Amino acid sequence: VRVELTETQRQLRDTIRAFAAERLRPTAAATDRDGRVPRELVAELGRLGVMGCVVPERYGGAGFDHVAYALAIEELAAACASTAAIVTAHASLATWPILAFGSDAQRARYLPKLASGEWLGCFASSVEGGLVARRDRDDWVLDGRARFVANASEAHVAVAVAAVDPDGVSAFVVETASPGWRVESVAERTGLRGAAPGDVALEAVRVPRANRLGDEAGGAAIAGRTLDAARIATAATAVGIARACLEDSLVYARQRRAFGQPLAEFQGLQWRLADMAAAVEAGRLLTLRAASLFDRGLPYSGEASMAKLYAAESAMALATQAVQMHGGYGYTREFAVERYFRDATVIASAAGTPEALRLAVADHLLGETARA
Ligand SMILES: Cc1cc2nc3c(=O)[nH]c(=O)nc-3n(C[C@H](O)[C@H](O)[C@H](O)COP(=O)(O)OP(=O)(O)OC[C@H]3O[C@@H](n4cnc5c(N)ncnc54)[C@H](O)[C@@H]3O)c2cc1C
């Protein structure tokens, strides 16, 4: 697979790189410390077209492809991984399933507001039977809890996946202003704190019948395909974190002198930096390959799982190395590497834990045998 960037993709990447340097890098530590979604930055990202990156122009989006989207997410993450996580939850987990599986009426009502960033989206899944839906006359009524929902406290719209009797699963578009939708206060999070993953409790939330997404029995497939697609952006987030680890280590290795010379002159550290650079490139290529397959309408699920698995594990390894290379300073908040370390650990579990991704890749390799 050849991944050669078009002029449009390069332009978007460079625009977001400039925005990230000017607006995100200086505020990333505060976003992390405050642990809340920075609404003013989200509004700016809406104006830049990032919130509706892959939404067609007829719905008010920017109409970019997934390669461009992945490049934009990497740029955001290299400056502020929380912001990349906010955009991913909004664009991949909430907006994309409405675009891909929504009715004309659902698309017309939700996509323009989501694409502009006026409304923020989130995704609440009930993997362990946390959300339950039952029919009541013309409505559905949703009850239960969903945990670790990114953007929960600020979201206007949620794609919620709920169990339906007898053993089906349905997906719904839920407006969070509906009576009975409540975001619970949560314990302090380790990383990606700006995306403020919160717990949501639903108590008899009424959802009009017209807001069911796809077929009544289609919820599991919608959730699966949404998570598959989101793995591309999550992998790009991990690549951005890994890149930040490399870039900050390069700066530090040049400036810090030990035993009479800059760290950068120790060959052992040069080897480490070379390995870090190779891992960043490999993660990016896997991610862009999955995005490119997606854009051409080809199967991409196994490749997206591999990209997310490799990029997330690389981010964790590079974050450990970056902290070590900063010596004692690596453990202080004076340098950003301790934040990269916390963010890398958390990105590993979002949109598929390493174990879940290995099982998904094995499934692609072995098919029925892996499922036996
Ligand atoms: C930053 C972040 C953002 C998130 N955002 C959202 C969101 O927006 N919306 C949402 O609905 N959810 C969200 N989640 C939740 C996320 O999807 C779950 O945390 C994830 O699916 C893991 O589920 P769990 O926490 O219940 O872990 P568990 O399922 O309890 O797993 C615990 C451990 O056991 C391992 N394990 C489980 N089963 C197997 C197996 N068969 N073989 C081997 N190992 C196994 C797992 O890999 C993991 O390491 C988010 C999570 C994080 C960390």
mmCIF file of C-alpha atoms in Angstrom, residues 69-304:
data_model
loop_
_atom_site.group_PDB
_atom_site.id
_atom_site.type_symbol
_atom_site.label_atom_id
_atom_site.label_comp_id
_atom_site.label_asym_id
_atom_site.label_seq_id
_atom_site.Cartn_x
_atom_site.Cartn_y
_atom_site.Cartn_z
ATOM 1 C CA TYR A 69 -8.307 13.105 9.696
ATOM 2 C CA ALA A 70 -5.584 10.789 11.070
ATOM 3 C CA LEU A 71 -2.910 13.350 10.217
ATOM 4 C CA ALA A 72 -4.884 16.071 12.017
ATOM 5 C CA ILE A 73 -5.375 13.884 15.103
ATOM 6 C CA GLU A 74 -1.639 13.095 15.264
ATOM 7 C CA GLU A 75 -0.851 16.824 15.191
ATOM 8 C CA LEU A 76 -3.332 17.523 18.002
ATOM 9 C CA ALA A 77 -2.034 14.624 20.092
ATOM 10 C CA ALA A 78 1.611 15.602 19.719
ATOM 11 C CA ALA A 79 0.698 18.872 21.466
ATOM 12 C CA CYS A 80 -2.195 17.810 23.728
ATOM 13 C CA ALA A 81 -3.398 14.201 23.779
ATOM 14 C CA SER A 82 -6.518 15.161 25.754
ATOM 15 C CA THR A 83 -7.660 17.369 22.881
ATOM 16 C CA ALA A 84 -7.076 14.539 20.396
ATOM 17 C CA ALA A 85 -9.171 12.256 22.643
ATOM 18 C CA ILE A 86 -11.974 14.842 22.810
ATOM 19 C CA VAL A 87 -12.055 15.136 19.011
ATOM 20 C CA THR A 88 -11.902 11.351 18.559
ATOM 21 C CA ALA A 89 -14.806 10.719 20.946
ATOM 22 C CA HIS A 90 -16.804 13.433 19.184
ATOM 23 C CA ALA A 91 -15.916 12.743 15.548
ATOM 24 C CA SER A 92 -15.304 8.984 15.465
ATOM 25 C CA LEU A 93 -17.537 7.653 18.245
ATOM 26 C CA ALA A 94 -20.570 9.960 17.975
ATOM 27 C CA THR A 95 -20.604 11.816 14.646
ATOM 28 C CA TRP A 96 -19.376 9.014 12.382
ATOM 29 C CA PRO A 97 -22.014 6.407 13.395
ATOM 30 C CA ILE A 98 -24.771 8.982 12.765
ATOM 31 C CA LEU A 99 -23.264 9.636 9.334
ATOM 32 C CA ALA A 100 -22.760 5.953 8.565
ATOM 33 C CA PHE A 101 -25.933 4.423 10.021
ATOM 34 C CA GLY A 102 -28.318 7.354 10.603
ATOM 35 C CA SER A 103 -31.565 8.064 8.765
ATOM 36 C CA ASP A 104 -31.848 11.169 6.569
ATOM 37 C CA ALA A 105 -33.757 12.899 9.375
ATOM 38 C CA GLN A 106 -31.104 11.995 11.992
ATOM 39 C CA ARG A 107 -28.310 13.208 9.728
ATOM 40 C CA ALA A 108 -30.118 16.472 8.984
ATOM 41 C CA ARG A 109 -30.838 17.151 12.652
ATOM 42 C CA TYR A 110 -27.490 16.229 14.204
ATOM 43 C CA LEU A 111 -24.644 16.398 11.704
ATOM 44 C CA PRO A 112 -24.567 20.177 11.031
ATOM 45 C CA LYS A 113 -24.408 20.990 14.766
ATOM 46 C CA LEU A 114 -21.829 18.270 15.440
ATOM 47 C CA ALA A 115 -19.727 19.164 12.394
ATOM 48 C CA SER A 116 -19.479 22.805 13.436
ATOM 49 C CA GLY A 117 -18.574 21.906 17.014
ATOM 50 C CA GLU A 118 -21.651 23.768 18.303
ATOM 51 C CA TRP A 119 -22.677 20.448 19.833
ATOM 52 C CA LEU A 120 -20.240 17.978 21.312
ATOM 53 C CA GLY A 121 -20.789 14.239 20.970
ATOM 54 C CA CYS A 122 -19.989 11.216 23.112
ATOM 55 C CA PHE A 123 -20.425 7.437 22.988
ATOM 56 C CA ALA A 124 -21.924 5.397 25.818
ATOM 57 C CA SER A 125 -21.690 1.667 25.459
ATOM 58 C CA SER A 126 -23.106 -1.065 27.620
ATOM 59 C CA VAL A 127 -20.590 -3.805 27.012
ATOM 60 C CA GLU A 128 -21.374 -5.428 30.364
ATOM 61 C CA GLY A 129 -25.130 -4.908 30.105
ATOM 62 C CA GLY A 130 -24.920 -1.500 31.757
ATOM 63 C CA LEU A 131 -27.590 0.138 29.602
ATOM 64 C CA VAL A 132 -30.992 -1.394 28.967
ATOM 65 C CA ALA A 133 -33.699 -0.175 26.579
ATOM 66 C CA ARG A 134 -37.398 -1.060 26.586
ATOM 67 C CA ARG A 135 -40.236 0.070 24.356
ATOM 68 C CA ASP A 136 -42.982 2.274 25.779
ATOM 69 C CA ARG A 137 -45.655 3.299 23.253
ATOM 70 C CA ASP A 138 -43.874 5.484 20.672
ATOM 71 C CA ASP A 139 -40.706 5.909 22.692
ATOM 72 C CA TRP A 140 -37.797 3.890 23.927
ATOM 73 C CA VAL A 141 -36.890 4.171 27.591
ATOM 74 C CA LEU A 142 -33.251 3.786 28.578
ATOM 75 C CA ASP A 143 -31.918 2.916 32.031
ATOM 76 C CA GLY A 144 -28.538 2.008 33.460
ATOM 77 C CA ARG A 145 -24.962 3.243 33.599
ATOM 78 C CA ALA A 146 -22.077 3.656 31.188
ATOM 79 C CA ARG A 147 -18.548 4.146 32.505
ATOM 80 C CA PHE A 148 -15.526 6.071 31.266
ATOM 81 C CA VAL A 149 -17.517 8.083 28.719
ATOM 82 C CA ALA A 150 -15.182 10.645 27.167
ATOM 83 C CA ASN A 151 -16.692 14.160 26.843
ATOM 84 C CA ALA A 152 -19.525 13.069 29.165
ATOM 85 C CA SER A 153 -19.836 16.294 31.106
ATOM 86 C CA GLU A 154 -20.002 18.565 28.041
ATOM 87 C CA ALA A 155 -21.728 16.394 25.446
ATOM 88 C CA HIS A 156 -25.053 17.447 23.903
ATOM 89 C CA VAL A 157 -25.568 14.208 21.988
ATOM 90 C CA ALA A 158 -24.668 10.623 22.790
ATOM 91 C CA VAL A 159 -24.680 7.511 20.690
ATOM 92 C CA ALA A 160 -25.814 4.979 23.286
ATOM 93 C CA VAL A 161 -25.700 1.218 22.866
ATOM 94 C CA ALA A 162 -28.172 -0.690 25.030
ATOM 95 C CA ALA A 163 -29.389 -4.221 25.598
ATOM 96 C CA VAL A 164 -32.958 -4.916 24.437
ATOM 97 C CA ASP A 165 -35.071 -7.898 25.458
ATOM 98 C CA PRO A 166 -34.789 -10.811 24.852
ATOM 99 C CA ASP A 167 -31.128 -10.685 23.873
ATOM 100 C CA GLY A 168 -30.727 -7.996 21.256
ATOM 101 C CA VAL A 169 -28.661 -4.833 21.216
ATOM 102 C CA SER A 170 -29.822 -1.496 19.786
ATOM 103 C CA ALA A 171 -28.120 1.844 19.283
ATOM 104 C CA PHE A 172 -29.773 5.213 19.905
ATOM 105 C CA VAL A 173 -29.060 8.894 19.426
ATOM 106 C CA VAL A 174 -29.769 10.461 22.817
ATOM 107 C CA GLU A 175 -29.945 14.171 23.536
ATOM 108 C CA THR A 176 -28.261 14.675 26.884
ATOM 109 C CA ALA A 177 -30.696 17.445 27.867
ATOM 110 C CA SER A 178 -33.363 14.715 28.128
ATOM 111 C CA PRO A 179 -34.734 14.306 31.658
ATOM 112 C CA GLY A 180 -33.014 11.416 33.461
ATOM 113 C CA TRP A 181 -29.549 11.804 31.850
ATOM 114 C CA ARG A 182 -27.033 12.498 34.612
ATOM 115 C CA VAL A 183 -23.242 12.662 34.671
ATOM 116 C CA GLU A 184 -21.862 11.340 37.946
ATOM 117 C CA SER A 185 -18.887 12.797 39.716
ATOM 118 C CA VAL A 186 -15.897 10.528 39.197
ATOM 119 C CA ALA A 187 -12.604 9.710 40.828
ATOM 120 C CA GLU A 188 -9.482 11.519 39.584
ATOM 121 C CA ARG A 189 -8.286 10.161 36.242
ATOM 122 C CA THR A 190 -4.665 9.352 35.502
ATOM 123 C CA GLY A 191 -4.259 10.534 31.922
ATOM 124 C CA LEU A 192 -6.202 12.124 29.049
ATOM 125 C CA ARG A 193 -7.704 14.169 31.855
ATOM 126 C CA GLY A 194 -8.967 16.945 29.569
ATOM 127 C CA ALA A 195 -11.332 14.511 27.832
ATOM 128 C CA ALA A 196 -12.816 14.046 31.307
ATOM 129 C CA PRO A 197 -14.031 10.468 30.888
ATOM 130 C CA GLY A 198 -17.031 10.368 33.225
ATOM 131 C CA ASP A 199 -19.701 7.935 34.298
ATOM 132 C CA VAL A 200 -23.216 8.449 33.025
ATOM 133 C CA ALA A 201 -26.379 7.301 34.772
ATOM 134 C CA LEU A 202 -29.621 7.059 32.812
ATOM 135 C CA GLU A 203 -32.905 6.947 34.672
ATOM 136 C CA ALA A 204 -35.970 6.396 32.476
ATOM 137 C CA VAL A 205 -34.541 8.539 29.681
ATOM 138 C CA ARG A 206 -37.186 8.717 26.936
ATOM 139 C CA VAL A 207 -35.855 8.485 23.404
ATOM 140 C CA PRO A 208 -38.247 8.929 20.466
ATOM 141 C CA ARG A 209 -38.588 5.888 18.229
ATOM 142 C CA ALA A 210 -37.156 7.955 15.356
ATOM 143 C CA ASN A 211 -33.869 8.204 17.283
ATOM 144 C CA ARG A 212 -33.007 4.537 17.116
ATOM 145 C CA LEU A 213 -29.893 4.191 14.987
ATOM 146 C CA GLY A 214 -30.153 1.488 12.338
ATOM 147 C CA ASP A 215 -32.198 -1.691 12.773
ATOM 148 C CA GLU A 216 -33.475 -2.839 16.148
ATOM 149 C CA ALA A 217 -31.055 -5.784 16.114
ATOM 150 C CA GLY A 218 -28.205 -3.786 14.637
ATOM 151 C CA GLY A 219 -26.733 -2.229 17.786
ATOM 152 C CA ALA A 220 -23.881 -4.691 18.271
ATOM 153 C CA ALA A 221 -22.752 -4.349 14.656
ATOM 154 C CA ILE A 222 -22.971 -0.542 14.870
ATOM 155 C CA ALA A 223 -20.897 -0.541 18.069
ATOM 156 C CA GLY A 224 -18.336 -2.925 16.547
ATOM 157 C CA ARG A 225 -17.952 -0.960 13.327
ATOM 158 C CA THR A 226 -17.817 2.342 15.204
ATOM 159 C CA LEU A 227 -15.003 1.072 17.442
ATOM 160 C CA ASP A 228 -13.178 -0.341 14.410
ATOM 161 C CA ALA A 229 -13.273 3.049 12.701
ATOM 162 C CA ALA A 230 -12.312 4.854 15.922
ATOM 163 C CA ARG A 231 -9.187 2.715 16.201
ATOM 164 C CA ILE A 232 -7.664 4.685 13.337
ATOM 165 C CA ALA A 233 -7.989 7.980 15.223
ATOM 166 C CA THR A 234 -6.961 6.360 18.510
ATOM 167 C CA ALA A 235 -3.862 4.929 16.824
ATOM 168 C CA ALA A 236 -3.104 8.412 15.464
ATOM 169 C CA THR A 237 -3.401 9.783 19.008
ATOM 170 C CA ALA A 238 -0.868 7.204 20.212
ATOM 171 C CA VAL A 239 1.472 8.105 17.332
ATOM 172 C CA GLY A 240 1.208 11.773 18.365
ATOM 173 C CA ILE A 241 2.069 10.944 21.997
ATOM 174 C CA ALA A 242 5.036 8.810 20.854
ATOM 175 C CA ARG A 243 6.213 11.632 18.588
ATOM 176 C CA ALA A 244 6.042 14.124 21.445
ATOM 177 C CA CYS A 245 8.178 11.741 23.547
ATOM 178 C CA LEU A 246 10.772 11.588 20.770
ATOM 179 C CA GLU A 247 10.756 15.344 20.073
ATOM 180 C CA ASP A 248 11.101 16.331 23.728
ATOM 181 C CA SER A 249 13.867 13.735 24.220
ATOM 182 C CA LEU A 250 15.787 15.143 21.243
ATOM 183 C CA VAL A 251 15.579 18.667 22.671
ATOM 184 C CA TYR A 252 16.636 17.493 26.132
ATOM 185 C CA ALA A 253 19.471 15.294 24.846
ATOM 186 C CA ARG A 254 20.960 18.291 23.030
ATOM 187 C CA GLN A 255 20.643 20.740 25.910
ATOM 188 C CA ARG A 256 21.458 18.600 28.969
ATOM 189 C CA ARG A 257 25.156 18.115 29.693
ATOM 190 C CA ALA A 258 26.350 15.213 31.835
ATOM 191 C CA PHE A 259 29.929 14.094 32.461
ATOM 192 C CA GLY A 260 31.224 16.996 30.357
ATOM 193 C CA GLN A 261 29.167 16.518 27.196
ATOM 194 C CA PRO A 262 25.581 16.777 25.923
ATOM 195 C CA LEU A 263 23.524 13.604 26.424
ATOM 196 C CA ALA A 264 23.131 13.522 22.632
ATOM 197 C CA GLU A 265 26.806 12.621 22.262
ATOM 198 C CA PHE A 266 26.445 9.334 24.183
ATOM 199 C CA GLN A 267 26.140 6.602 21.599
ATOM 200 C CA GLY A 268 23.908 4.486 23.838
ATOM 201 C CA LEU A 269 21.333 7.294 23.880
ATOM 202 C CA GLN A 270 21.704 7.861 20.131
ATOM 203 C CA TRP A 271 20.682 4.232 19.588
ATOM 204 C CA ARG A 272 17.712 4.711 21.858
ATOM 205 C CA LEU A 273 16.633 7.836 19.957
ATOM 206 C CA ALA A 274 17.003 6.009 16.635
ATOM 207 C CA ASP A 275 14.754 3.183 17.873
ATOM 208 C CA MET A 276 12.211 5.711 19.105
ATOM 209 C CA ALA A 277 12.145 7.442 15.705
ATOM 210 C CA ALA A 278 11.687 4.121 13.896
ATOM 211 C CA ALA A 279 8.739 3.216 16.164
ATOM 212 C CA VAL A 280 7.024 6.562 15.496
ATOM 213 C CA GLU A 281 7.387 6.114 11.724
ATOM 214 C CA ALA A 282 6.161 2.518 11.846
ATOM 215 C CA GLY A 283 3.119 3.470 13.934
ATOM 216 C CA ARG A 284 2.271 6.305 11.543
ATOM 217 C CA LEU A 285 2.570 4.105 8.465
ATOM 218 C CA LEU A 286 0.314 1.421 9.974
ATOM 219 C CA THR A 287 -2.217 4.099 10.901
ATOM 220 C CA LEU A 288 -2.204 5.795 7.510
ATOM 221 C CA ARG A 289 -2.429 2.423 5.785
ATOM 222 C CA ALA A 290 -5.601 1.577 7.744
ATOM 223 C CA ALA A 291 -7.002 5.052 6.976
ATOM 224 C CA SER A 292 -6.168 4.705 3.298
ATOM 225 C CA LEU A 293 -7.925 1.311 3.114
ATOM 226 C CA PHE A 294 -10.956 2.870 4.815
ATOM 227 C CA ASP A 295 -11.016 5.736 2.303
ATOM 228 C CA ARG A 296 -10.933 3.306 -0.626
ATOM 229 C CA GLY A 297 -13.799 1.249 0.758
ATOM 230 C CA LEU A 298 -11.557 -1.786 1.343
ATOM 231 C CA PRO A 299 -11.535 -4.008 4.466
ATOM 232 C CA TYR A 300 -9.517 -2.192 7.114
ATOM 233 C CA SER A 301 -10.587 -3.692 10.432
ATOM 234 C CA GLY A 302 -7.538 -5.964 10.997
ATOM 235 C CA GLU A 303 -5.173 -3.205 9.900
ATOM 236 C CA ALA A 304 -6.853 -0.667 12.219
#
